[in-house]
Coordinates of C-alpha atoms in Angstrom, one line a residue:
M1 CA 9.6 17.3 12.8
A2 CA 11.3 14.1 13.8
Y3 CA 10.4 11.0 11.7
S4 CA 11.5 7.5 12.4
T5 CA 10.7 5.8 9.1
L6 CA 11.1 8.5 6.5
T7 CA 12.8 11.7 5.8
Y8 CA 11.3 15.1 4.8
E9 CA 12.9 17.9 3.0
R10 CA 11.7 20.9 0.9
D11 CA 13.5 21.7 -2.4
G12 CA 12.1 24.9 -3.8
R13 CA 8.4 24.2 -4.5
V14 CA 8.8 20.5 -4.1
A15 CA 8.4 18.6 -0.8
R16 CA 10.2 15.3 -0.8
I17 CA 9.0 12.5 1.5
T18 CA 11.4 9.5 1.3
F19 CA 10.9 6.1 3.1
D20 CA 14.1 5.4 4.8
R21 CA 14.3 1.7 5.9
P22 CA 16.3 0.4 2.9
A23 CA 17.5 -2.7 4.8
R24 CA 13.9 -3.9 5.1
L25 CA 13.0 -2.7 1.5
N26 CA 11.1 0.2 3.2
A27 CA 8.6 -2.2 4.7
I28 CA 5.7 -0.6 6.6
A29 CA 6.6 -0.4 10.3
A30 CA 4.2 0.5 13.1
A31 CA 5.3 4.2 12.9
T32 CA 5.0 4.5 9.1
P33 CA 1.4 5.5 8.8
D34 CA 1.7 8.2 11.4
D35 CA 4.9 9.5 9.8
I36 CA 3.2 9.6 6.4
T37 CA 0.3 11.7 7.9
A38 CA 2.6 14.1 9.7
A39 CA 4.8 14.6 6.6
V40 CA 1.8 15.3 4.4
A41 CA 0.5 17.7 6.9
E42 CA 3.9 19.5 7.0
A43 CA 3.9 19.8 3.3
N44 CA 0.4 21.1 3.2
G45 CA 1.1 23.6 5.9
D46 CA 4.1 25.1 4.0
D47 CA 2.9 27.8 1.6
R48 CA 6.0 27.4 -0.4
V49 CA 5.2 23.8 -1.5
H50 CA 3.2 23.2 -4.6
V51 CA 3.8 19.4 -5.1
I52 CA 4.9 16.4 -3.1
V53 CA 7.2 13.6 -4.3
L54 CA 6.9 10.3 -2.4
S55 CA 9.8 7.8 -2.9
G56 CA 11.7 5.1 -1.1
R57 CA 15.5 5.0 -0.5
G58 CA 17.4 2.0 -1.8
A59 CA 16.3 -1.0 -3.9
A60 CA 12.6 -0.7 -3.5
F61 CA 9.8 1.8 -3.0
C62 CA 7.9 -0.3 -0.4
S63 CA 7.7 -4.0 0.1
G64 CA 4.5 -3.9 2.2
Y65 CA 3.8 -4.4 5.8
D66 CA 6.7 -5.7 7.9
L67 CA 5.0 -8.9 8.8
K68 CA 7.8 -11.4 9.1
D69 CA 8.0 -11.4 12.9
F70 CA 4.2 -11.4 13.3
A71 CA 3.7 -14.2 10.8
E72 CA 6.4 -16.4 12.3
G73 CA 5.3 -15.8 15.9
S74 CA 2.9 -17.7 18.0
S75 CA -0.7 -17.9 16.8
A76 CA -1.7 -16.3 20.1
G77 CA -0.6 -13.0 18.7
I78 CA -2.8 -10.0 19.0
Q79 CA -4.9 -10.5 15.8
E80 CA -5.2 -14.2 16.2
R81 CA -6.2 -14.1 19.9
M82 CA -9.5 -15.9 20.3
P83 CA -12.2 -15.0 20.5
W84 CA -11.2 -12.7 17.6
D85 CA -12.8 -9.3 17.7
P86 CA -13.4 -8.2 14.1
M87 CA -14.2 -4.6 15.1
K88 CA -10.9 -4.2 17.0
D89 CA -9.2 -5.5 13.9
Y90 CA -11.2 -3.1 11.7
A91 CA -10.4 -0.1 13.9
L92 CA -6.7 -0.9 13.7
M93 CA -6.6 -1.4 9.9
K94 CA -9.0 1.4 9.1
G95 CA -6.8 3.7 11.1
Y96 CA -3.8 2.7 8.9
T97 CA -5.9 3.1 5.8
E98 CA -7.0 6.6 6.8
K99 CA -3.4 7.6 7.3
F100 CA -2.3 6.2 3.9
M101 CA -5.3 8.2 2.5
S102 CA -3.8 11.4 3.8
L103 CA -1.8 11.3 0.5
W104 CA -5.1 11.1 -1.4
R105 CA -6.7 13.9 0.7
S106 CA -3.6 16.1 0.5
Y107 CA -4.3 19.5 -1.0
K108 CA -0.9 19.4 -2.7
P109 CA -0.7 16.8 -5.5
V110 CA 1.5 13.8 -4.8
I111 CA 3.8 12.0 -7.3
C112 CA 4.9 8.6 -6.3
K113 CA 8.2 7.3 -7.7
V114 CA 8.5 3.5 -7.8
Q115 CA 11.7 1.5 -8.2
G116 CA 12.1 -2.2 -7.3
Y117 CA 8.8 -3.1 -5.7
A118 CA 5.5 -1.6 -4.6
V119 CA 3.8 -4.7 -3.3
A120 CA 1.0 -5.5 -0.9
G121 CA 0.6 -2.5 1.5
G122 CA 3.3 -0.8 -0.6
S123 CA 0.9 -0.8 -3.5
D124 CA -1.9 0.6 -1.3
I125 CA 0.4 3.6 -0.5
A126 CA 1.4 4.1 -4.1
L127 CA -2.1 4.0 -5.4
C128 CA -3.2 6.6 -2.9
C129 CA -1.0 9.1 -4.7
D130 CA -2.2 11.2 -7.5
L131 CA 0.4 10.2 -10.1
V132 CA 2.6 7.2 -10.1
V133 CA 5.8 6.9 -12.2
M134 CA 7.5 3.5 -12.2
A135 CA 10.8 2.1 -13.6
E136 CA 9.9 -0.2 -16.4
D137 CA 11.4 -3.2 -14.6
A138 CA 9.8 -2.4 -11.2
R139 CA 7.0 -4.6 -10.0
I140 CA 3.6 -3.7 -8.5
G141 CA 0.8 -5.9 -7.2
Y142 CA -1.1 -7.3 -4.2
P143 CA 0.0 -11.0 -3.7
P144 CA -1.9 -11.3 -0.3
A145 CA -5.1 -11.3 -2.4
R146 CA -4.3 -15.0 -2.8
V147 CA -4.3 -15.6 0.9
W148 CA -4.1 -13.4 4.0
G149 CA -5.1 -10.0 2.7
C150 CA -7.5 -7.6 1.0
P151 CA -6.3 -4.2 -0.1
T152 CA -7.9 -1.9 2.4
T153 CA -7.6 1.3 0.3
A154 CA -9.5 -0.5 -2.5
M155 CA -7.9 1.8 -5.1
W156 CA -7.4 -0.9 -7.7
V157 CA -11.0 -0.7 -9.0
Y158 CA -11.0 3.1 -9.2
R159 CA -7.8 3.1 -11.2
L160 CA -8.4 0.1 -13.5
G161 CA -12.1 -0.4 -13.5
A162 CA -13.8 -3.7 -12.5
E163 CA -12.2 -6.0 -15.1
G164 CA -8.7 -4.7 -14.6
A165 CA -9.0 -4.9 -10.8
K166 CA -10.3 -8.5 -11.0
R167 CA -7.4 -9.4 -13.2
M168 CA -5.0 -8.2 -10.5
L169 CA -6.8 -9.3 -7.3
L170 CA -8.1 -12.6 -8.4
T171 CA -4.6 -13.7 -9.3
G172 CA -2.4 -11.8 -6.9
D173 CA 0.0 -11.3 -9.8
L174 CA 2.8 -8.7 -9.9
V175 CA 3.1 -6.7 -13.1
T176 CA 6.1 -4.7 -14.3
G177 CA 6.0 -0.9 -14.6
A178 CA 5.8 -1.3 -18.4
E179 CA 2.7 -3.6 -18.0
A180 CA 1.2 -1.2 -15.4
K181 CA 1.5 1.7 -17.8
A182 CA -0.1 -0.3 -20.6
M183 CA -3.0 -1.2 -18.3
G184 CA -3.6 2.4 -17.3
L185 CA -2.7 1.7 -13.7
V186 CA 0.2 4.2 -13.5
T187 CA 1.0 7.5 -15.2
D188 CA 4.3 6.6 -16.8
A189 CA 7.0 3.9 -16.9
V190 CA 10.5 4.7 -18.0
P191 CA 13.9 2.9 -18.0
A192 CA 15.3 2.8 -14.5
E193 CA 18.1 5.2 -15.4
R194 CA 15.5 7.7 -16.5
L195 CA 13.2 7.4 -13.4
D196 CA 14.6 10.3 -11.4
D197 CA 14.6 12.6 -14.3
R198 CA 11.1 11.8 -15.4
V199 CA 9.7 12.3 -11.9
E200 CA 11.6 15.6 -11.6
E201 CA 10.2 16.7 -15.0
L202 CA 6.7 16.0 -13.8
A203 CA 7.2 17.6 -10.4
Q204 CA 8.5 20.8 -12.0
R205 CA 5.6 20.9 -14.5
L206 CA 3.2 20.8 -11.6
A207 CA 5.2 23.2 -9.5
G208 CA 4.6 25.9 -12.1
V209 CA 0.8 25.8 -11.6
P210 CA -0.8 28.0 -8.9
K211 CA -1.5 26.1 -5.7
N212 CA -5.2 27.0 -5.8
Q213 CA -5.6 25.6 -9.3
L214 CA -3.9 22.3 -8.3
M215 CA -6.1 22.1 -5.3
M216 CA -9.4 22.7 -7.2
Q217 CA -8.6 20.2 -9.9
K218 CA -7.6 17.5 -7.4
L219 CA -10.7 18.1 -5.2
T220 CA -13.0 17.9 -8.2
I221 CA -11.6 14.5 -9.3
N222 CA -11.5 13.1 -5.8
Q223 CA -15.1 14.1 -5.2
A224 CA -16.1 12.1 -8.3
M225 CA -14.4 9.1 -6.7
T226 CA -16.1 9.8 -3.4
N227 CA -19.5 9.9 -5.2
M228 CA -18.7 6.5 -6.7
G229 CA -18.6 5.0 -3.2
L230 CA -15.0 5.0 -2.3
E231 CA -15.6 5.2 1.5
T232 CA -18.1 2.3 1.4
T233 CA -15.8 0.2 -0.7
Q234 CA -12.9 0.8 1.7
T235 CA -15.1 -0.1 4.7
I236 CA -16.0 -3.5 3.2
A237 CA -12.4 -4.1 2.0
T238 CA -11.0 -3.4 5.5
I239 CA -13.5 -5.8 7.2
F240 CA -12.6 -8.4 4.6
D241 CA -8.9 -7.9 5.2
G242 CA -9.4 -9.0 8.8
I243 CA -11.5 -12.0 7.8
T244 CA -8.8 -13.1 5.3
R245 CA -6.3 -13.5 8.2
H246 CA -8.8 -15.6 10.2
S247 CA -10.3 -17.8 7.5
P248 CA -9.4 -21.5 7.6
E249 CA -6.9 -20.9 4.7
G250 CA -5.6 -17.7 6.3
M251 CA -4.9 -19.5 9.6
A252 CA -3.3 -22.4 7.6
F253 CA -0.9 -19.9 6.0
K254 CA -0.1 -18.5 9.4
H255 CA 0.7 -21.9 10.8
R256 CA 2.9 -22.7 7.7
A257 CA 4.8 -19.4 8.3
E258 CA 5.5 -20.5 11.9
E259 CA 6.8 -23.9 10.7
V260 CA 8.9 -22.9 7.7
G261 CA 9.3 -19.1 7.9
F262 CA 7.4 -16.3 6.3
K263 CA 9.5 -16.1 3.1
Q264 CA 8.9 -19.8 2.3
A265 CA 5.2 -19.6 3.1
V266 CA 4.9 -16.6 0.8
K267 CA 6.8 -18.5 -1.9
E268 CA 4.3 -21.3 -1.7
R269 CA 1.3 -19.0 -1.6
D270 CA 2.4 -17.3 -4.8
S271 CA 3.6 -20.4 -6.6
G272 CA 0.3 -21.2 -8.4
D273 CA -0.2 -24.5 -6.6
Y274 CA -3.7 -25.4 -5.3
L275 CA -3.5 -23.8 -1.8
D276 CA -6.3 -25.8 -0.3
E277 CA -4.3 -28.9 -1.1
L278 CA -0.9 -27.4 -0.2
W279 CA -1.7 -26.5 3.4
P280 CA -3.8 -28.7 5.8
I281 CA -6.7 -27.0 7.5
R282 CA -6.4 -27.6 11.2
T283 CA -9.8 -28.2 12.9
G284 CA -10.7 -28.6 16.6
P285 CA -12.2 -26.6 19.4
V286 CA -11.4 -22.9 19.7
Q287 CA -8.8 -22.2 22.4
Y288 CA -10.0 -19.2 24.4
E289 CA -7.5 -17.1 26.3

């Protein structure tokens, strides 16, 4: 198949899906969710494949949604158009979430390799995978939890428990691979020069297991998470994600990005300053279009 945001290849019993937008740190483009779904389906449809390795080419695994143009553009953009329709927003974001979750639903286990960054939507993708191996100096987290986002896959609580998820999402902090391993968030963290070898060791270990055994073990564990309410939690999180972009503070962040650029607005958001004092809330009548 032809993919615009990633590459796909099979190497023996291992299918390798590699994000291929290194100049944008593999940021999520409009085509990325569909490409992920199609690549996972290709691997699942190949009887030779036992395991999938998901990675990113270049300096980072995935830097999240490619929002620079959207954030810096006019507030009359699609998602800010008033009156805002939260169900259209939900349908769009739920569609993306379901496509990311194709990794979780894959009958073939998925190992995610993280170098550089897995942040915001990039962390959503990584945590949909079955096993995550990070470079010790790589960083993972969901900074938009501070303003302008809620992780729609909601995988943090299922990997860390309530207290660990609160520690990450109430702060929006990034943690290193070494810290993530200590927290129990990821399977392993190794020195950067060992990352490829460690992922390959794990992939080959899984590749030696019969496909039906891998499938049964994964389905059993996933069913437990489903029984714990994963789908309900994702529904709430996806609705809240839309609200975060249209709250007074979310709109203030958007206006700030228009004024000073997305990178500067993000720097201010993640600085630790009191955000309700940093950005003025603009009030006035709603402008309908």
